Short mmCIF file of C-alpha atoms and ligand atoms in Angstrom, two decimals:
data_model
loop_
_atom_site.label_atom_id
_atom_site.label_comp_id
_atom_site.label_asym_id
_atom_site.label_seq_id
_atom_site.Cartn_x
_atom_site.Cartn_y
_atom_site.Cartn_z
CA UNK V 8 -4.02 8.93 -19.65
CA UNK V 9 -0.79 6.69 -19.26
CA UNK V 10 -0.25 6.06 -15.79
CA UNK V 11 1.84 7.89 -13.33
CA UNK V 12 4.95 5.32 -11.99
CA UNK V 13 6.04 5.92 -8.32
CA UNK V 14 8.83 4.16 -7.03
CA UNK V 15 9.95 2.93 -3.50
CA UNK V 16 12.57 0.54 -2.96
CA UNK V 17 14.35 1.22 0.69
CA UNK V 18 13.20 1.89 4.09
CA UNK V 19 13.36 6.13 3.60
CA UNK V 20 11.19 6.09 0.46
CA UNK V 21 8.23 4.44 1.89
CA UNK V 22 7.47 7.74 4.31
CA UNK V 23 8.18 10.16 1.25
CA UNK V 24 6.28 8.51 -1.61
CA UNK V 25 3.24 7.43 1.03
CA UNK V 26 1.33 10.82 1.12
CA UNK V 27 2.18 11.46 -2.23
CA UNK V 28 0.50 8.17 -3.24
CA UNK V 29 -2.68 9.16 -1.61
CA UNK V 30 -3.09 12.46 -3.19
CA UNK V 31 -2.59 11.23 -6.68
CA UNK V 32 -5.06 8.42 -5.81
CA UNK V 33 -7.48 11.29 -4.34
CA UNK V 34 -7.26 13.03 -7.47
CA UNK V 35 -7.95 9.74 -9.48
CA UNK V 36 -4.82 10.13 -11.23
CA UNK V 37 -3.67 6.42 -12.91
CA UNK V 38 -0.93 5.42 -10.38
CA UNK V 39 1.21 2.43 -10.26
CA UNK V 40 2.91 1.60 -7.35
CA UNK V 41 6.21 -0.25 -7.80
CA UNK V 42 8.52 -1.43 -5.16
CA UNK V 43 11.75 -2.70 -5.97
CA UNK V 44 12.56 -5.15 -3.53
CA UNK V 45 15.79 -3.74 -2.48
CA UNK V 46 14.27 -3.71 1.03
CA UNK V 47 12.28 -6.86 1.55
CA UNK V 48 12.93 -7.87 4.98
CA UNK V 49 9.12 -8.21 6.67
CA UNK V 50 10.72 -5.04 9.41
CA UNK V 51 12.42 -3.24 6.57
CA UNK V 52 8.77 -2.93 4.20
CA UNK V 53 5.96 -4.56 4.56
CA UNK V 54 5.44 -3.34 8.34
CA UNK V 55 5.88 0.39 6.62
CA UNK V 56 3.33 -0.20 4.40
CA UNK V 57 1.06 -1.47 6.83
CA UNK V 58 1.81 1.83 8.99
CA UNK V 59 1.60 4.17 5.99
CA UNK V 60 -1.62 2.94 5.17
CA UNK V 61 -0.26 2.34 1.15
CA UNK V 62 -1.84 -0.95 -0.29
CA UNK V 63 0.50 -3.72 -1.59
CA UNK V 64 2.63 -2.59 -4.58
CA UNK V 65 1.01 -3.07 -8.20
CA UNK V 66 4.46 -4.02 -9.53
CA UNK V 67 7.23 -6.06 -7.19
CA UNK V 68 10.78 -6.57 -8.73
CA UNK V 69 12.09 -8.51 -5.67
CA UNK V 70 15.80 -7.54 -6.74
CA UNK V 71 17.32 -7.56 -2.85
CA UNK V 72 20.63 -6.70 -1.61
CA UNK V 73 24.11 -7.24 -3.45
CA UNK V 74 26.97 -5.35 -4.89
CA UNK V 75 25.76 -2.10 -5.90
CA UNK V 76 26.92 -2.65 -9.37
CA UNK V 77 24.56 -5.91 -9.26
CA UNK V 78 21.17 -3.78 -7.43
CA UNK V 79 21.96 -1.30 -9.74
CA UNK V 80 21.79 -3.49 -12.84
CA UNK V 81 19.02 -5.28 -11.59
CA UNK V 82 16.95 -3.07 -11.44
CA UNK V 83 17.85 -0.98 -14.25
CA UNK V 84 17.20 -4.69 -16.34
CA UNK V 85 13.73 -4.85 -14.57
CA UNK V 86 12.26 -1.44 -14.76
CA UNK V 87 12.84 -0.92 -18.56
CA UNK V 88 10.49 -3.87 -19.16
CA UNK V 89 8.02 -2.53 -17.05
CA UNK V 90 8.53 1.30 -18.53
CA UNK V 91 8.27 -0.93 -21.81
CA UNK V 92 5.04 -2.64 -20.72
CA UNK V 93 3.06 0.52 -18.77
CA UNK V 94 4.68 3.34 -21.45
CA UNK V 95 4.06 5.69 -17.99
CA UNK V 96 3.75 9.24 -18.33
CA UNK V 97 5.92 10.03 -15.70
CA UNK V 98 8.11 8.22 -13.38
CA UNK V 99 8.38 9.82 -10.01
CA UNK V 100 11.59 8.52 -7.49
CA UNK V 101 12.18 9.84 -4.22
CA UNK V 102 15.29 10.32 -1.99
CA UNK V 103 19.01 8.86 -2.66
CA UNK V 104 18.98 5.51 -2.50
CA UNK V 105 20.11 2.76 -5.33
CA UNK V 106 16.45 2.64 -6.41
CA UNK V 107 16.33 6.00 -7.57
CA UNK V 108 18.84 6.67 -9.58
CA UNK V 109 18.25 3.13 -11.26
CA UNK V 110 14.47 4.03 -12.53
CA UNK V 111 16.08 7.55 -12.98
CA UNK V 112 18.37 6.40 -15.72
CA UNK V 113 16.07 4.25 -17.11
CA UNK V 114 13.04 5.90 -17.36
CA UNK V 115 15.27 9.04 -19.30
CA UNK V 116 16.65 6.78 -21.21
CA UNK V 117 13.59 5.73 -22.87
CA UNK V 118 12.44 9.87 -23.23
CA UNK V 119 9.90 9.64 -19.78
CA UNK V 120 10.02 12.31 -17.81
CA UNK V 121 11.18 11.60 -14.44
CA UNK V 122 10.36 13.61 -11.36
CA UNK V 123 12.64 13.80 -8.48
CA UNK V 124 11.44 13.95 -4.89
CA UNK V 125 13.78 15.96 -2.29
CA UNK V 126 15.86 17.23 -5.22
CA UNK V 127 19.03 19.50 -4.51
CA UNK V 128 20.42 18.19 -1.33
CA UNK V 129 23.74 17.99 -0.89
CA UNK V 130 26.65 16.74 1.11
CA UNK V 131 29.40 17.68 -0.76
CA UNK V 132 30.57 14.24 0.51
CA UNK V 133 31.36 11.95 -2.60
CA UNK V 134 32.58 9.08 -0.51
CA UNK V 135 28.49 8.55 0.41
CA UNK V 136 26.66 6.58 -2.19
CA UNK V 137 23.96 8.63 -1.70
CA UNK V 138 25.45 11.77 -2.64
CA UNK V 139 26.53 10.25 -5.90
CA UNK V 140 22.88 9.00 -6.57
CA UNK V 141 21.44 12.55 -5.73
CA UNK V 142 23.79 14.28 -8.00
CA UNK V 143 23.39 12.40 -10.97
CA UNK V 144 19.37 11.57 -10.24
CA UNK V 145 19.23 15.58 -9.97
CA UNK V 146 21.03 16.05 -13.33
CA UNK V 147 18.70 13.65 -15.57
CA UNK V 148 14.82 14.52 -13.50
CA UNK V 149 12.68 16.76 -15.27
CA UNK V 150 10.81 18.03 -12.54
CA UNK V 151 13.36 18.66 -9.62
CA UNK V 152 10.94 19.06 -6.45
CA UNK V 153 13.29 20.10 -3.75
CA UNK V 154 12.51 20.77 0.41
CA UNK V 155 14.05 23.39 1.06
CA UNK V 156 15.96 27.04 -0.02
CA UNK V 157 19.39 25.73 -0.01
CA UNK V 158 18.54 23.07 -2.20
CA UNK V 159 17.52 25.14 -4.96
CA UNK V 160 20.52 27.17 -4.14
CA UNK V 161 22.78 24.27 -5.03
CA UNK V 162 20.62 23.23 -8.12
CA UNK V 163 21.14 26.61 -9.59
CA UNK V 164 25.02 26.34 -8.91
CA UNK V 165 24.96 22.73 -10.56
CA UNK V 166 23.49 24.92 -13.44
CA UNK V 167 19.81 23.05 -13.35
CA UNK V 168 17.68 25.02 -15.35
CA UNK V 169 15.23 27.70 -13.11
CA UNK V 170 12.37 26.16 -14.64
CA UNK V 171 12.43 22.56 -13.67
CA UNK V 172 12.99 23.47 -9.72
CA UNK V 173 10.29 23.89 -7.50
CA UNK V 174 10.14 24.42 -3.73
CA UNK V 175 7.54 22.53 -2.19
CA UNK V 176 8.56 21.78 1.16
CA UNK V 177 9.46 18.20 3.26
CA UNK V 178 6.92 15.64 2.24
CA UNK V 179 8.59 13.44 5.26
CA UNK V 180 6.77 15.99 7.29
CA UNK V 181 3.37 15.33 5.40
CA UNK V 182 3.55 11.40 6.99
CA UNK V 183 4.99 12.54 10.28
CA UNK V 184 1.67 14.70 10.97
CA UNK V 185 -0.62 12.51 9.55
CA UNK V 186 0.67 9.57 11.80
CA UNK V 187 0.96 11.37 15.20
CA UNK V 188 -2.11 10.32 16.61
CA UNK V 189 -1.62 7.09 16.04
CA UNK V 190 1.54 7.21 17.53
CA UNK V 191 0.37 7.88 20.17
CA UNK V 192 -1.47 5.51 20.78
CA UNK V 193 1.67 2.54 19.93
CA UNK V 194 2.24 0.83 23.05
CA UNK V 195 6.26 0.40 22.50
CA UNK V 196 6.81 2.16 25.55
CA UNK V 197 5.18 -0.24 27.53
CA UNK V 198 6.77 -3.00 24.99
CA UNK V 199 10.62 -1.59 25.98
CA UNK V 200 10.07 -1.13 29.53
CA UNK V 201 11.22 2.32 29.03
CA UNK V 202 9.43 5.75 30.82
CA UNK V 203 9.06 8.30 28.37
CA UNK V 204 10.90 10.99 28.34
CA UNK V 205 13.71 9.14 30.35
CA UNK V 206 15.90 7.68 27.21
CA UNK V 207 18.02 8.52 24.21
CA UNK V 208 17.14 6.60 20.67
CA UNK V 209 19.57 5.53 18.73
CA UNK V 210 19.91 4.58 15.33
CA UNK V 211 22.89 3.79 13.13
CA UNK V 212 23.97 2.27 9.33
CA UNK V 213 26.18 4.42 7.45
CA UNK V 214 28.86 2.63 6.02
CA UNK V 215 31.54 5.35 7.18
CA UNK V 216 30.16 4.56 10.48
CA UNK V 217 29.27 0.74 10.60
CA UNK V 218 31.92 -1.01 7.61
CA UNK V 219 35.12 0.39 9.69
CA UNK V 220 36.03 -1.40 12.80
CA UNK V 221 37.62 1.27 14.25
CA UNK V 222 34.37 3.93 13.36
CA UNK V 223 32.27 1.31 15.07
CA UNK V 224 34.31 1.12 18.31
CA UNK V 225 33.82 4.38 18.57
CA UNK V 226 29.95 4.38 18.29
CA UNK V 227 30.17 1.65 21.22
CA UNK V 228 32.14 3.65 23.40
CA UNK V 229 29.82 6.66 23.29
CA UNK V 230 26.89 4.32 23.37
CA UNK V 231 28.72 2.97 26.69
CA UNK V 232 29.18 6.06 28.47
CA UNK V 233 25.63 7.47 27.59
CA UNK V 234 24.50 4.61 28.86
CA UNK V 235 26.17 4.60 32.11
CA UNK V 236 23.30 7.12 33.65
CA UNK V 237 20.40 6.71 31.03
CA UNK V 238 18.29 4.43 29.15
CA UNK V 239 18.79 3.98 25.64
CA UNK V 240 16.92 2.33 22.74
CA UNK V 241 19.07 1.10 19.50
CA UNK V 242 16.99 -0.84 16.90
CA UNK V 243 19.83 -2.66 14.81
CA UNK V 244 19.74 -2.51 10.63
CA UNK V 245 20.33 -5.25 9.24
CA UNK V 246 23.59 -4.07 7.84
CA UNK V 247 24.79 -2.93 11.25
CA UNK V 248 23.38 -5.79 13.39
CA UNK V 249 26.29 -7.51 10.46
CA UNK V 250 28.74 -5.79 11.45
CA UNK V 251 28.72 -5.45 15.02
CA UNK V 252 28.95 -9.23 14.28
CA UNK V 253 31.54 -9.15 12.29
CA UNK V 254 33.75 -7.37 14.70
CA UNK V 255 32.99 -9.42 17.74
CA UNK V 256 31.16 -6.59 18.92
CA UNK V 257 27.96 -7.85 19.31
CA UNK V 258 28.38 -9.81 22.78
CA UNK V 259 29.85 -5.90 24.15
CA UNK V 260 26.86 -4.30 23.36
CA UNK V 261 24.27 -6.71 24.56
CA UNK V 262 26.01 -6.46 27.65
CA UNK V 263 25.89 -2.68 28.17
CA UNK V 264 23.39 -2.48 30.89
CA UNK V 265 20.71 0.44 30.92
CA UNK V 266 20.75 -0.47 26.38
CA UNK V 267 17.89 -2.03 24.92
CA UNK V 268 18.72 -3.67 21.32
CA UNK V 269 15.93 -4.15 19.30
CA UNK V 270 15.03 -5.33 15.53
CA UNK V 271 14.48 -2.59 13.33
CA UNK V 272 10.73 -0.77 14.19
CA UNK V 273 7.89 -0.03 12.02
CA UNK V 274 7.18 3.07 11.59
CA UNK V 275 4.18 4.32 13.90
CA UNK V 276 6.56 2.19 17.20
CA UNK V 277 9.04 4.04 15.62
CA UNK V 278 7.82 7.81 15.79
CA UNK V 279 5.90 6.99 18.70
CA UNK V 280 9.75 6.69 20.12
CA UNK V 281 11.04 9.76 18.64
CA UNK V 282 8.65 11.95 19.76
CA UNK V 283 8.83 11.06 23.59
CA UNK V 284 12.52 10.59 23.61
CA UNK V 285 15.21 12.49 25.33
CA UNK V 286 17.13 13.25 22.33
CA UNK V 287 18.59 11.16 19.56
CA UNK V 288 21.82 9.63 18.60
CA UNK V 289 21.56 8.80 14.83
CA UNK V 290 23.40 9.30 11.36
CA UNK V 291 20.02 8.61 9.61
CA UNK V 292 19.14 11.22 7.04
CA UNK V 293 15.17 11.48 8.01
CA UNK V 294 15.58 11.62 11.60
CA UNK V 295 17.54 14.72 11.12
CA UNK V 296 14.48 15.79 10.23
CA UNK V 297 12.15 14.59 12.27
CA UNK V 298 13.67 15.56 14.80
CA UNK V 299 13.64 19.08 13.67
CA UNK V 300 10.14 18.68 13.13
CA UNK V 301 9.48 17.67 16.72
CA UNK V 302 11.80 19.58 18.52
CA UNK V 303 14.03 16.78 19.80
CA UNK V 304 17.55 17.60 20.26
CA UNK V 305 19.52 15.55 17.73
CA UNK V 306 23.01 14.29 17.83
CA UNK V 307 24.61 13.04 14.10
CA UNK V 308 27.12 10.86 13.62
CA UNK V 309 28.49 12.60 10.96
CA UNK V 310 31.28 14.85 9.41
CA UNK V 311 28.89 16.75 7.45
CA UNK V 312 24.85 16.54 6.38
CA UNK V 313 22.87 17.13 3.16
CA UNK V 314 20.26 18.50 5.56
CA UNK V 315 21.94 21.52 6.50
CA UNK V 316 18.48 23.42 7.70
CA UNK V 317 18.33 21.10 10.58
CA UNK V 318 21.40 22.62 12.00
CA UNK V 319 20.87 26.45 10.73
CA UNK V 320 17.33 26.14 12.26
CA UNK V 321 16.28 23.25 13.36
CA UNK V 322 18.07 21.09 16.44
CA UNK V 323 20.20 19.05 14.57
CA UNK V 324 24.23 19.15 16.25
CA UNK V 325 26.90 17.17 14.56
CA UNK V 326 29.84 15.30 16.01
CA UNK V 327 30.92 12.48 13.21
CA UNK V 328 31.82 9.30 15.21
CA UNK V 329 34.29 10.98 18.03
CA UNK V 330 33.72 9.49 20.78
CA UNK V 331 34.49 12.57 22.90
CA UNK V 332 32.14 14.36 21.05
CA UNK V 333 29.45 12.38 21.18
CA UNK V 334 29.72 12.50 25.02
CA UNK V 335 30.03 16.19 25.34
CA UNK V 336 27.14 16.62 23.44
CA UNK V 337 25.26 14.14 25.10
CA UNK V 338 26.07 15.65 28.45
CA UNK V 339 25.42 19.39 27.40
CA UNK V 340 21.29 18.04 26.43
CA UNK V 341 21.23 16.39 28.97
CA UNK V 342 22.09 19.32 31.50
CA UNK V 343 21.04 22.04 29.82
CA UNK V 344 18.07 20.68 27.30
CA UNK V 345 19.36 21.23 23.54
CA UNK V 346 19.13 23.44 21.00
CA UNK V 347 15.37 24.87 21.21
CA UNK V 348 15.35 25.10 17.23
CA UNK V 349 12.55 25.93 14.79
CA UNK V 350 10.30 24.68 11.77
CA UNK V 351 11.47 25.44 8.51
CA UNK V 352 9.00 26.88 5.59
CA UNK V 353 7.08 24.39 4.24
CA UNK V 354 7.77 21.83 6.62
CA UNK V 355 3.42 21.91 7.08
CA UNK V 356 2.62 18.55 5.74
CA UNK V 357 1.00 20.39 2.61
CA UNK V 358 3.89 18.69 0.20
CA UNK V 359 2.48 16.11 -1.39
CA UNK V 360 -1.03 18.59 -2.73
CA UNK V 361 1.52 21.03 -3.93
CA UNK V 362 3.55 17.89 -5.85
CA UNK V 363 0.29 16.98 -7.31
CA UNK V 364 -0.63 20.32 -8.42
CA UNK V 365 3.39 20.39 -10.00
CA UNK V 366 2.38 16.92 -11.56
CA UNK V 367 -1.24 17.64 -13.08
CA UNK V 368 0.09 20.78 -14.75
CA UNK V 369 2.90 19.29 -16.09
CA UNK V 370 0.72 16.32 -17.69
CA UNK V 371 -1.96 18.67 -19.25
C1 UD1 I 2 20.10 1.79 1.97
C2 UD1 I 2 20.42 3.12 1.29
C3 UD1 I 2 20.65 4.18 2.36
C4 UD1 I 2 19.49 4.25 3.32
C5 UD1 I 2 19.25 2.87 3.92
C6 UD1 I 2 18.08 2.86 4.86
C7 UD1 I 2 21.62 2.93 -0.85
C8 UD1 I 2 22.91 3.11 -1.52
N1 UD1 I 2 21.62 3.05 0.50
O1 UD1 I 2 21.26 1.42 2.71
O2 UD1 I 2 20.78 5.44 1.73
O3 UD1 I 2 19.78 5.17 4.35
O4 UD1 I 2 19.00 1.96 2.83
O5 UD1 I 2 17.95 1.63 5.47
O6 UD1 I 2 20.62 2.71 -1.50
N2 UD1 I 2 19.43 -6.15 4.40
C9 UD1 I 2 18.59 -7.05 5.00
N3 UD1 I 2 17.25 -6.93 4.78
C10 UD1 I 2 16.72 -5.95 4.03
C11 UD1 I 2 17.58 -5.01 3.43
C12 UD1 I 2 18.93 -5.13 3.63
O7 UD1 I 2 19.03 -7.95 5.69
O8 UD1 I 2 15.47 -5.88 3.89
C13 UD1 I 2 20.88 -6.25 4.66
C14 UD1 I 2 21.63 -6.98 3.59
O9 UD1 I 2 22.62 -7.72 4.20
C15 UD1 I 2 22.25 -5.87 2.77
C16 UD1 I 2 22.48 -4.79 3.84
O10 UD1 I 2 21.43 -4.95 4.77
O11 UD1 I 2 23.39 -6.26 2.13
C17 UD1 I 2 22.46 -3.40 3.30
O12 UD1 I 2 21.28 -3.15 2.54
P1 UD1 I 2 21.33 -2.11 1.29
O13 UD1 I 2 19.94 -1.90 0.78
O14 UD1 I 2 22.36 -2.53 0.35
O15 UD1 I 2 21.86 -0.79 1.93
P2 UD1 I 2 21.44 -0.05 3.27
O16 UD1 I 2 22.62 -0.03 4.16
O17 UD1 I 2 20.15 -0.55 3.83
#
């Protein structure tokens, strides 16, 4: 059988395409792992590989950041040799990022099927990069495997054909309970100085929020006035830990007493901080859903999310970058605990077995 190819290029595809990885490999399905490089710092990848228990990648492109006409091309360039080389069976991508829709577009292009990992999500926001990448991954995949009901819903609107869409839940969730123990036994807590319980995580690196001085000011405010009674933890991406630079923000916000600034985590430190923290600032995708997963109140610094289940059931508020808002929320958790909030269907980290069943029929 020609082997199965499942990619991972950022940060947020390492936790989807993990579990996925395993249950192939359980099956003794041919798998090749390839990684396109356009994460590579040692904190942005390796560290999540290490966590995630996934051995090295089989194939390593090494493409790293630039224009996203140049990643795009890049990769595009580097996959078709490989699809050329391993004639794979299947190409599997995951998520939104610049990786995806790259081996998307190639892998179609030379007639493999491609399958698309948390298919159908939608922002309806086209300024986001991400939103263009879902939309047009969504439109080429073969196999779109979405992760929840409104996702079909909008696949089915797009006019995707009934066939190629199948529910089969959050595979995020699939790592997430497989790595609890070991979070808890991550000593970060210790590490920070921090009690659990007592602080608010933050995370932040949207462009809309991070490339705009005045978006960013913002952020720092609310970060400021948070901070004023609490602890809080905010592990810098690269791109934002930029920025702040950029700015001439970046003395301001090491000097905020009561914030702890930290390199970006791996992710067992990482969870191990979600899960005991007071609730989260963040305009992350995946920690929407974590959250929701965990039960901890969730503040977005966004207009609008492709995650909308978070909000409808899960504990997931959204206040864009207003300052104001930001607060208010903050200060209605913090008196009166959050939105309680519940787990959606097929949030049971059973994903990945039902992608592999999806993926064994579809190769017979
Ligand atoms: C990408 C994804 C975004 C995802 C995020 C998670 C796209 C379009 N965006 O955004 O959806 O939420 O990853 O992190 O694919 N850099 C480093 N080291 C690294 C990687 C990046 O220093 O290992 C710096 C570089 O200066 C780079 C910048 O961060 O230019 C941004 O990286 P890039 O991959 O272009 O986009 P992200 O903002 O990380």
């Amino acid at each position: 059988m020609e082997p199965i190819i499942l990619v991972v290029g950022a940060r947020p595809n390492f936790m989807k395409m993990a579990p996925l990885y395993s249950e192939l490999k359980r099956r003794k399905l041919p798998v090749i792992l390839l990684h396109t490089g356009q994460h590579y710092d040692e904190n942005m990848s390796k560290v999540f590989f290490e966590d995630l228990n996934m051995p090295k990648p089989d194939i390593y492109l090494g493409v790293g950041s630039s224009s996203h006409a140049k990643q795009t091309a890049q990769i595009m360039t580097d996959f078709e040799k490989v699809c050329q080389n391993e004639t794979p069976s299947l190409v599997v991508v995951a998520g939104d990022v610049n990786s995806t829709i790259a081996c998307a577009l190639v892998a179609t292009k030379l007639a493999i099927p491609v399958a698309h990992v948390e298919a159908g999500l939608r922002s309806f926001d086209m300024n986001m990069p991400e939103e263009i990448n879902r939309i047009l991954t969504d439109r080429i995949s073969n196999i779109l495997l979405t992760p929840s009901k409104d996702a079909n819903e909008n696949l089915i609107r797009e006019g995707m054909e009934q066939e190629k869409i199948k529910l089969v839940g959050n595979i995020m969730i699939d790592s997430l309970l497989n790595n609890l123990e070991s979070a808890k036994k991550s000593n970060i807590h210790d590490e920070l100085k921090i009690d659990k319980t007592e602080y608010v995580l933050i995370t932040a690196h949207r462009p809309s929020n991070v490339d705009y001085e005045n978006n960013l000011a913002r952020i720092v405010k609310a970060i400021e006035a948070i901070c004023e009674d609490t602890k809080a933890v905010f592990p810098l991406h690269p791109r934002t830990s930029n920025m702040l630079k950029k700015f001439g923000f970046k003395n301001k916000i090491k000097q905020i007493s009561n914030l702890i600034l930290t390199k970006p985590l791996g992710y067992i430190d990482f969870l191990a901080l979600i899960k005991e923290s007071k609730t989260v600032l963040t305009d992350s995708g995946g920690l929407q859903e974590e959250t929701t997963a965990l039960g901890i109140p969730c503040i977005t610094l966004r207009d609008n999310t492709e995650r909308p289940i978070t909000i409808e059931k899960g504990t997931n508020i959204l206040t864009g970058n207003d300052t104001r808002k930001i607060i208010q929320a903050w200060e209605n958790i913090n008196m009166n605990g959050g939105k309680k909030g519940q787990i959606p269907d097929l949030w049971d980290g059973k994903t990945s077995e039902r992608i592999s069943n999806i993926i064994e029929t579809f190769l017979k």
